[in-house]
mmCIF file of C-alpha atoms in Angstrom:
data_model
loop_
_atom_site.group_PDB
_atom_site.id
_atom_site.type_symbol
_atom_site.label_atom_id
_atom_site.label_comp_id
_atom_site.label_asym_id
_atom_site.label_seq_id
_atom_site.Cartn_x
_atom_site.Cartn_y
_atom_site.Cartn_z
ATOM 1 C CA UNK A 1 -76.581 40.372 127.173
ATOM 2 C CA UNK A 2 -75.368 38.893 124.129
ATOM 3 C CA UNK A 3 -77.849 39.553 121.211
ATOM 4 C CA UNK A 4 -76.227 36.497 119.307
ATOM 5 C CA UNK A 5 -78.608 33.807 118.308
ATOM 6 C CA UNK A 6 -79.094 30.601 120.552
ATOM 7 C CA UNK A 7 -80.326 27.436 119.198
ATOM 8 C CA UNK A 8 -82.709 25.043 121.321
ATOM 9 C CA UNK A 9 -83.323 21.439 119.975
ATOM 10 C CA UNK A 10 -85.885 19.131 121.609
ATOM 11 C CA UNK A 11 -86.458 15.618 121.080
ATOM 12 C CA UNK A 12 -90.116 14.451 122.436
ATOM 13 C CA UNK A 13 -90.936 10.906 122.641
ATOM 14 C CA UNK A 14 -93.513 8.377 124.861
ATOM 15 C CA UNK A 15 -91.081 7.738 127.244
ATOM 16 C CA UNK A 16 -89.298 11.077 127.894
ATOM 17 C CA UNK A 17 -88.296 14.774 126.390
ATOM 18 C CA UNK A 18 -84.850 15.756 126.101
ATOM 19 C CA UNK A 19 -83.719 19.476 125.261
ATOM 20 C CA UNK A 20 -80.545 21.057 124.395
ATOM 21 C CA UNK A 21 -79.267 24.711 123.871
ATOM 22 C CA UNK A 22 -76.473 25.848 121.699
ATOM 23 C CA UNK A 23 -74.681 28.902 120.692
ATOM 24 C CA UNK A 24 -73.829 29.954 117.256
ATOM 25 C CA UNK A 25 -70.492 28.161 117.538
ATOM 26 C CA UNK A 26 -72.167 24.882 118.166
ATOM 27 C CA UNK A 27 -70.865 25.137 122.038
ATOM 28 C CA UNK A 28 -73.483 23.116 124.368
ATOM 29 C CA UNK A 29 -74.871 25.499 126.870
ATOM 30 C CA UNK A 30 -77.457 23.764 128.737
ATOM 31 C CA UNK A 31 -79.746 20.422 128.889
ATOM 32 C CA UNK A 32 -82.969 19.708 130.493
ATOM 33 C CA UNK A 33 -85.184 16.449 130.908
ATOM 34 C CA UNK A 34 -89.049 16.027 131.533
ATOM 35 C CA UNK A 35 -91.511 13.379 131.019
ATOM 36 C CA UNK A 36 -93.106 12.092 127.867
ATOM 37 C CA UNK A 37 -94.080 14.361 125.008
ATOM 38 C CA UNK A 38 -95.535 12.278 122.583
ATOM 39 C CA UNK A 39 -98.843 14.037 120.965
ATOM 40 C CA UNK A 40 -101.027 10.767 121.518
ATOM 41 C CA UNK A 41 -100.632 12.015 125.603
ATOM 42 C CA UNK A 42 -102.545 15.104 124.620
ATOM 43 C CA UNK A 43 -101.205 18.447 123.150
ATOM 44 C CA UNK A 44 -101.319 20.326 126.464
ATOM 45 C CA UNK A 45 -99.446 17.316 128.248
ATOM 46 C CA UNK A 46 -96.977 17.330 125.166
ATOM 47 C CA UNK A 47 -96.279 21.006 125.349
ATOM 48 C CA UNK A 48 -95.757 21.227 129.108
ATOM 49 C CA UNK A 49 -93.352 18.402 128.659
ATOM 50 C CA UNK A 50 -91.514 20.216 126.140
ATOM 51 C CA UNK A 51 -91.520 23.435 127.964
ATOM 52 C CA UNK A 52 -90.229 22.001 131.182
ATOM 53 C CA UNK A 53 -87.386 20.400 129.500
ATOM 54 C CA UNK A 54 -86.466 23.654 127.577
ATOM 55 C CA UNK A 55 -86.877 25.596 130.828
ATOM 56 C CA UNK A 56 -84.174 23.073 132.201
ATOM 57 C CA UNK A 57 -81.955 23.771 129.687
ATOM 58 C CA UNK A 58 -82.267 27.663 129.821
ATOM 59 C CA UNK A 59 -81.705 27.282 133.441
ATOM 60 C CA UNK A 60 -78.402 25.473 133.119
ATOM 61 C CA UNK A 61 -77.177 27.978 130.180
ATOM 62 C CA UNK A 62 -77.983 30.824 132.512
ATOM 63 C CA UNK A 63 -80.618 32.415 130.438
ATOM 64 C CA UNK A 64 -83.910 34.036 131.284
ATOM 65 C CA UNK A 65 -87.093 34.111 130.211
ATOM 66 C CA UNK A 66 -86.753 37.444 128.263
ATOM 67 C CA UNK A 67 -83.810 35.638 126.390
ATOM 68 C CA UNK A 68 -86.417 33.644 124.518
ATOM 69 C CA UNK A 69 -86.572 35.989 121.921
ATOM 70 C CA UNK A 70 -83.032 35.514 120.960
ATOM 71 C CA UNK A 71 -83.665 31.486 120.824
ATOM 72 C CA UNK A 72 -84.530 29.845 117.653
ATOM 73 C CA UNK A 73 -86.156 26.231 118.648
ATOM 74 C CA UNK A 74 -86.462 23.009 116.794
ATOM 75 C CA UNK A 75 -88.708 20.253 118.122
ATOM 76 C CA UNK A 76 -88.709 16.777 116.876
ATOM 77 C CA UNK A 77 -91.627 15.047 118.328
ATOM 78 C CA UNK A 78 -93.090 11.678 118.252
ATOM 79 C CA UNK A 79 -96.658 11.488 116.924
ATOM 80 C CA UNK A 80 -96.383 14.776 114.705
ATOM 81 C CA UNK A 81 -98.234 12.929 112.072
ATOM 82 C CA UNK A 82 -101.570 12.489 114.202
ATOM 83 C CA UNK A 83 -104.441 14.505 112.380
ATOM 84 C CA UNK A 84 -104.397 18.203 113.906
ATOM 85 C CA UNK A 85 -101.224 17.849 115.842
ATOM 86 C CA UNK A 86 -98.980 19.917 113.896
ATOM 87 C CA UNK A 87 -101.576 23.048 113.667
ATOM 88 C CA UNK A 88 -102.539 22.578 117.310
ATOM 89 C CA UNK A 89 -99.026 22.743 118.534
ATOM 90 C CA UNK A 90 -98.086 25.377 116.459
ATOM 91 C CA UNK A 91 -100.866 27.630 117.933
ATOM 92 C CA UNK A 92 -99.069 26.979 121.384
ATOM 93 C CA UNK A 93 -98.253 30.179 122.520
ATOM 94 C CA UNK A 94 -94.584 30.974 123.051
ATOM 95 C CA UNK A 95 -91.603 33.650 122.791
ATOM 96 C CA UNK A 96 -88.985 32.036 120.936
ATOM 97 C CA UNK A 97 -87.934 33.676 117.842
ATOM 98 C CA UNK A 98 -89.178 30.867 115.945
ATOM 99 C CA UNK A 99 -90.140 27.294 116.376
ATOM 100 C CA UNK A 100 -90.235 24.832 113.376
ATOM 101 C CA UNK A 101 -91.681 21.074 113.918
ATOM 102 C CA UNK A 102 -90.361 17.490 112.581
ATOM 103 C CA UNK A 103 -91.537 14.079 113.650
ATOM 104 C CA UNK A 104 -89.094 12.424 116.079
ATOM 105 C CA UNK A 105 -87.925 9.848 113.390
ATOM 106 C CA UNK A 106 -87.052 12.447 110.593
ATOM 107 C CA UNK A 107 -85.441 14.576 113.571
ATOM 108 C CA UNK A 108 -83.301 11.467 114.375
ATOM 109 C CA UNK A 109 -82.284 10.551 110.674
ATOM 110 C CA UNK A 110 -81.093 14.645 110.327
ATOM 111 C CA UNK A 111 -78.999 14.128 113.208
ATOM 112 C CA UNK A 112 -77.789 11.055 112.274
ATOM 113 C CA UNK A 113 -75.993 12.410 109.027
ATOM 114 C CA UNK A 114 -75.672 16.053 109.927
ATOM 115 C CA UNK A 115 -78.303 17.024 107.871
ATOM 116 C CA UNK A 116 -76.694 15.214 104.555
ATOM 117 C CA UNK A 117 -78.830 12.764 102.501
ATOM 118 C CA UNK A 118 -78.668 9.486 104.241
ATOM 119 C CA UNK A 119 -81.409 6.999 106.239
ATOM 120 C CA UNK A 120 -81.764 5.397 109.518
ATOM 121 C CA UNK A 121 -83.026 2.102 110.594
ATOM 122 C CA UNK A 122 -84.455 2.087 114.139
ATOM 123 C CA UNK A 123 -85.095 -1.285 115.977
ATOM 124 C CA UNK A 124 -86.322 -0.695 119.331
ATOM 125 C CA UNK A 125 -89.434 -1.594 120.570
ATOM 126 C CA UNK A 126 -90.772 -1.040 117.239
ATOM 127 C CA UNK A 127 -88.992 -0.602 113.807
ATOM 128 C CA UNK A 128 -88.967 1.697 111.216
ATOM 129 C CA UNK A 129 -86.640 2.761 108.136
ATOM 130 C CA UNK A 130 -86.711 6.700 107.339
ATOM 131 C CA UNK A 131 -84.264 8.378 104.979
ATOM 132 C CA UNK A 132 -83.908 11.757 103.208
ATOM 133 C CA UNK A 133 -82.709 11.898 99.584
ATOM 134 C CA UNK A 134 -82.621 15.253 98.206
ATOM 135 C CA UNK A 135 -86.179 16.784 98.701
ATOM 136 C CA UNK A 136 -87.615 13.254 98.847
ATOM 137 C CA UNK A 137 -88.528 11.647 102.396
ATOM 138 C CA UNK A 138 -88.127 7.837 102.439
ATOM 139 C CA UNK A 139 -90.362 5.825 104.866
ATOM 140 C CA UNK A 140 -90.142 1.793 104.835
ATOM 141 C CA UNK A 141 -92.297 -0.032 107.777
ATOM 142 C CA UNK A 142 -92.969 1.053 111.083
ATOM 143 C CA UNK A 143 -97.169 0.799 110.609
ATOM 144 C CA UNK A 144 -96.998 -0.378 114.193
ATOM 145 C CA UNK A 145 -97.327 -3.952 115.891
ATOM 146 C CA UNK A 146 -98.634 -6.269 115.356
ATOM 147 C CA UNK A 147 -99.049 -5.929 111.545
ATOM 148 C CA UNK A 148 -95.585 -4.200 111.067
ATOM 149 C CA UNK A 149 -92.351 -3.350 113.021
ATOM 150 C CA UNK A 150 -90.579 -6.365 111.631
ATOM 151 C CA UNK A 151 -87.535 -6.975 113.523
ATOM 152 C CA UNK A 152 -88.135 -5.189 116.596
ATOM 153 C CA UNK A 153 -88.364 -6.278 120.252
ATOM 154 C CA UNK A 154 -92.166 -6.722 119.974
ATOM 155 C CA UNK A 155 -91.247 -8.853 117.119
ATOM 156 C CA UNK A 156 -88.680 -10.941 118.911
ATOM 157 C CA UNK A 157 -91.256 -11.607 121.823
ATOM 158 C CA UNK A 158 -94.446 -12.324 119.517
ATOM 159 C CA UNK A 159 -92.331 -15.223 117.793
ATOM 160 C CA UNK A 160 -90.847 -16.466 120.778
ATOM 161 C CA UNK A 161 -94.211 -16.861 122.837
ATOM 162 C CA UNK A 162 -95.823 -18.351 119.459
ATOM 163 C CA UNK A 163 -92.710 -20.777 119.500
ATOM 164 C CA UNK A 164 -93.202 -21.542 123.184
ATOM 165 C CA UNK A 165 -96.813 -22.674 122.813
ATOM 166 C CA UNK A 166 -96.063 -24.675 119.889
ATOM 167 C CA UNK A 167 -93.176 -26.218 122.037
ATOM 168 C CA UNK A 168 -95.718 -26.899 124.903
ATOM 169 C CA UNK A 169 -98.097 -28.852 122.572
ATOM 170 C CA UNK A 170 -95.275 -30.759 121.132
ATOM 171 C CA UNK A 171 -94.813 -29.253 118.014
ATOM 172 C CA UNK A 172 -91.642 -28.311 118.244
ATOM 173 C CA UNK A 173 -88.488 -28.896 120.546
ATOM 174 C CA UNK A 174 -88.664 -27.386 123.995
ATOM 175 C CA UNK A 175 -85.673 -25.414 124.396
ATOM 176 C CA UNK A 176 -84.375 -23.632 127.442
ATOM 177 C CA UNK A 177 -85.766 -20.356 126.447
ATOM 178 C CA UNK A 178 -89.388 -21.588 125.273
ATOM 179 C CA UNK A 179 -89.281 -23.190 128.736
ATOM 180 C CA UNK A 180 -88.539 -20.174 130.474
ATOM 181 C CA UNK A 181 -91.090 -18.314 128.891
ATOM 182 C CA UNK A 182 -93.992 -20.808 129.428
ATOM 183 C CA UNK A 183 -92.859 -21.150 133.282
ATOM 184 C CA UNK A 184 -93.495 -17.469 133.211
ATOM 185 C CA UNK A 185 -97.052 -18.450 132.725
ATOM 186 C CA UNK A 186 -97.222 -21.193 135.245
ATOM 187 C CA UNK A 187 -96.981 -23.783 132.260
ATOM 188 C CA UNK A 188 -100.647 -22.819 131.363
ATOM 189 C CA UNK A 189 -101.370 -21.869 128.006
ATOM 190 C CA UNK A 190 -104.558 -20.149 128.758
ATOM 191 C CA UNK A 191 -102.345 -17.591 130.964
ATOM 192 C CA UNK A 192 -100.928 -17.015 127.785
ATOM 193 C CA UNK A 193 -104.186 -16.197 126.154
ATOM 194 C CA UNK A 194 -105.138 -14.230 129.221
ATOM 195 C CA UNK A 195 -102.183 -12.299 128.945
ATOM 196 C CA UNK A 196 -102.321 -11.626 125.203
ATOM 197 C CA UNK A 197 -105.686 -9.992 125.844
ATOM 198 C CA UNK A 198 -104.000 -7.125 127.497
ATOM 199 C CA UNK A 199 -100.530 -7.118 126.153
ATOM 200 C CA UNK A 200 -99.149 -4.225 124.358
ATOM 201 C CA UNK A 201 -95.756 -3.879 122.048
ATOM 202 C CA UNK A 202 -94.139 -2.755 125.079
ATOM 203 C CA UNK A 203 -95.071 -6.280 126.957
ATOM 204 C CA UNK A 204 -94.046 -8.481 124.148
ATOM 205 C CA UNK A 205 -90.550 -6.418 123.612
ATOM 206 C CA UNK A 206 -90.002 -7.635 127.295
ATOM 207 C CA UNK A 207 -89.169 -11.075 126.077
ATOM 208 C CA UNK A 208 -86.021 -9.673 123.883
ATOM 209 C CA UNK A 209 -83.513 -9.629 126.420
ATOM 210 C CA UNK A 210 -84.173 -13.316 127.163
ATOM 211 C CA UNK A 211 -84.314 -14.070 123.656
ATOM 212 C CA UNK A 212 -80.908 -12.311 122.809
ATOM 213 C CA UNK A 213 -78.990 -13.842 125.973
ATOM 214 C CA UNK A 214 -80.228 -17.420 124.883
ATOM 215 C CA UNK A 215 -79.310 -16.757 121.299
ATOM 216 C CA UNK A 216 -75.803 -15.983 122.519
ATOM 217 C CA UNK A 217 -76.045 -19.369 124.435
ATOM 218 C CA UNK A 218 -76.834 -21.202 121.311
ATOM 219 C CA UNK A 219 -80.436 -21.965 121.973
ATOM 220 C CA UNK A 220 -81.794 -23.103 118.636
ATOM 221 C CA UNK A 221 -85.155 -21.509 119.164
ATOM 222 C CA UNK A 222 -83.409 -18.046 119.996
ATOM 223 C CA UNK A 223 -81.312 -18.266 117.321
ATOM 224 C CA UNK A 224 -84.036 -18.925 114.557
ATOM 225 C CA UNK A 225 -85.815 -15.957 116.172
ATOM 226 C CA UNK A 226 -82.862 -13.801 116.455
ATOM 227 C CA UNK A 227 -81.776 -14.675 112.592
ATOM 228 C CA UNK A 228 -85.265 -13.824 111.606
ATOM 229 C CA UNK A 229 -85.538 -10.434 113.323
ATOM 230 C CA UNK A 230 -81.905 -9.642 111.912
ATOM 231 C CA UNK A 231 -83.383 -10.714 108.277
ATOM 232 C CA UNK A 232 -86.203 -7.895 108.788
ATOM 233 C CA UNK A 233 -83.514 -5.426 109.508
ATOM 234 C CA UNK A 234 -81.524 -6.392 106.497
ATOM 235 C CA UNK A 235 -84.463 -5.848 104.384
ATOM 236 C CA UNK A 236 -85.331 -2.208 105.919
ATOM 237 C CA UNK A 237 -81.963 -1.404 105.042
ATOM 238 C CA UNK A 238 -81.565 -2.838 101.830
ATOM 239 C CA UNK A 239 -84.882 -1.112 100.868
ATOM 240 C CA UNK A 240 -83.718 2.296 101.769
ATOM 241 C CA UNK A 241 -80.478 1.920 99.803
ATOM 242 C CA UNK A 242 -82.534 0.811 96.751
ATOM 243 C CA UNK A 243 -84.293 4.067 97.028
ATOM 244 C CA UNK A 244 -81.257 6.017 96.802
ATOM 245 C CA UNK A 245 -80.079 6.410 100.421
ATOM 246 C CA UNK A 246 -76.320 6.662 100.107
ATOM 247 C CA UNK A 247 -75.635 5.597 103.649
ATOM 248 C CA UNK A 248 -77.714 4.172 106.536
ATOM 249 C CA UNK A 249 -77.224 4.149 110.373
ATOM 250 C CA UNK A 250 -79.045 1.664 112.785
ATOM 251 C CA UNK A 251 -80.447 3.193 115.672
ATOM 252 C CA UNK A 252 -82.335 1.810 118.942
ATOM 253 C CA UNK A 253 -82.134 -0.245 121.543
ATOM 254 C CA UNK A 254 -81.581 -3.299 119.458
ATOM 255 C CA UNK A 255 -79.350 -1.673 116.987
ATOM 256 C CA UNK A 256 -76.188 -2.893 119.134
ATOM 257 C CA UNK A 257 -77.198 -6.579 119.994
ATOM 258 C CA UNK A 258 -78.601 -7.193 116.638
ATOM 259 C CA UNK A 259 -75.943 -5.933 114.288
ATOM 260 C CA UNK A 260 -73.700 -8.871 114.667
ATOM 261 C CA UNK A 261 -76.390 -10.940 113.076
ATOM 262 C CA UNK A 262 -77.232 -8.832 109.997
ATOM 263 C CA UNK A 263 -75.864 -9.757 106.747
ATOM 264 C CA UNK A 264 -72.365 -8.838 105.649
ATOM 265 C CA UNK A 265 -73.459 -6.731 102.789
ATOM 266 C CA UNK A 266 -75.836 -4.842 105.327
ATOM 267 C CA UNK A 267 -73.238 -4.353 108.062
ATOM 268 C CA UNK A 268 -70.595 -2.980 105.688
ATOM 269 C CA UNK A 269 -73.104 -0.228 104.428
ATOM 270 C CA UNK A 270 -74.020 0.681 107.969
ATOM 271 C CA UNK A 271 -72.581 3.878 109.421
ATOM 272 C CA UNK A 272 -72.366 5.394 112.895
ATOM 273 C CA UNK A 273 -74.487 8.126 113.451
ATOM 274 C CA UNK A 274 -73.313 11.646 113.663
ATOM 275 C CA UNK A 275 -75.613 12.919 116.248
ATOM 276 C CA UNK A 276 -79.171 12.082 118.001
ATOM 277 C CA UNK A 277 -82.651 13.651 117.340
ATOM 278 C CA UNK A 278 -81.899 16.718 119.549
ATOM 279 C CA UNK A 279 -79.017 17.358 117.025
ATOM 280 C CA UNK A 280 -81.204 16.956 114.330
ATOM 281 C CA UNK A 281 -83.873 19.475 115.825
ATOM 282 C CA UNK A 282 -81.080 22.003 116.281
ATOM 283 C CA UNK A 283 -80.259 21.674 112.781
ATOM 284 C CA UNK A 284 -83.621 22.572 111.777
ATOM 285 C CA UNK A 285 -83.612 25.423 114.190
ATOM 286 C CA UNK A 286 -80.493 26.523 112.610
ATOM 287 C CA UNK A 287 -81.623 26.481 108.797
ATOM 288 C CA UNK A 288 -84.863 28.505 109.981
ATOM 289 C CA UNK A 289 -82.512 31.276 111.367
ATOM 290 C CA UNK A 290 -80.506 31.171 108.168
ATOM 291 C CA UNK A 291 -83.670 31.249 105.858
ATOM 292 C CA UNK A 292 -84.741 34.714 107.587
ATOM 293 C CA UNK A 293 -81.335 36.189 107.082
ATOM 294 C CA UNK A 294 -81.635 35.535 103.440
#
C-alpha cells in the first residue's frame, strides 16, 4: 500500500464522538461516529468510543488495522483537563504512528482559524471563550453552571424560570412566555422547586428554544432575557479581543440565533469558522508528523 502518512482527527464530546481520516493532500478518505467520549464517563469508555469512531473512519477509507502505523492521530476531547485524564489516555495501547491530545475547546479554536491566532466563543448548553495568541492560551468564563456559563442555553433557562416565578407572584408582568413556563409545572411553584432539586444545565437549556421563539414574537420578558444573554456573549468576545485575539468565531447551537442580538461592534469582529474540532485535531496530527521529520 501507499506508505504516505494519513491523518486522523477525533472530536470526542459528551454527546458523541466523530472521527475523520485525510491523506497528505487533505482529501477526506473516511469518517466514523460513536457514542460519547468525554473523560467524565471514564477513560475506558472514552477510549472505546474513540476507537469505535476511528474504526468506522478506517473502514470507510478502505484501510486496515495494519495501516495504523502510517496514521498520525490528533484527538480533541471533552474533559481532558480532569486530573489524571491525559496521563491515563496517553497510556492507552494503540498502533498509531503517534497520538496527540488536546481539549475539545482548543481543538475547535485551532480548526476555526486553521491553526492561526484567534479565538472562539462557544454558546450552547454552556458557554466559554477560548483563544490562542502566539504561545499563550486564553480562557474566559466557562467555569460551569450555575456559577458561570453566562449567555448559554442554561443561562436563558435559569433566568426564564426565575422570571416565571416572579410573574406568578405578581412581582412582574406575566407574559406569554412566562405563562407557558409555569404551565409546564401546573402553575405550581412547588413543582418548580421539586424540579429544581434534580435539574441539570441541560434541563434548564431545554427552555432556550421557547425563549428565542417568544423573543422573535416580541414577548418583553423573552426579549429581556435574550438581550441579557447576548450582552454576556458580547462581554466574552470583547474580553478575548482585549487580550490580543485578532479574530473571534462564534460557535455552538446558540451561535446563529444569538448573533443578531449581539452589539454591532462585536458582530463586526466575528468571522466564520474555517473548520471544526476534527479539523483542529487533524492539524495537530499534521504538526506532530512534521516535528518528527525535523
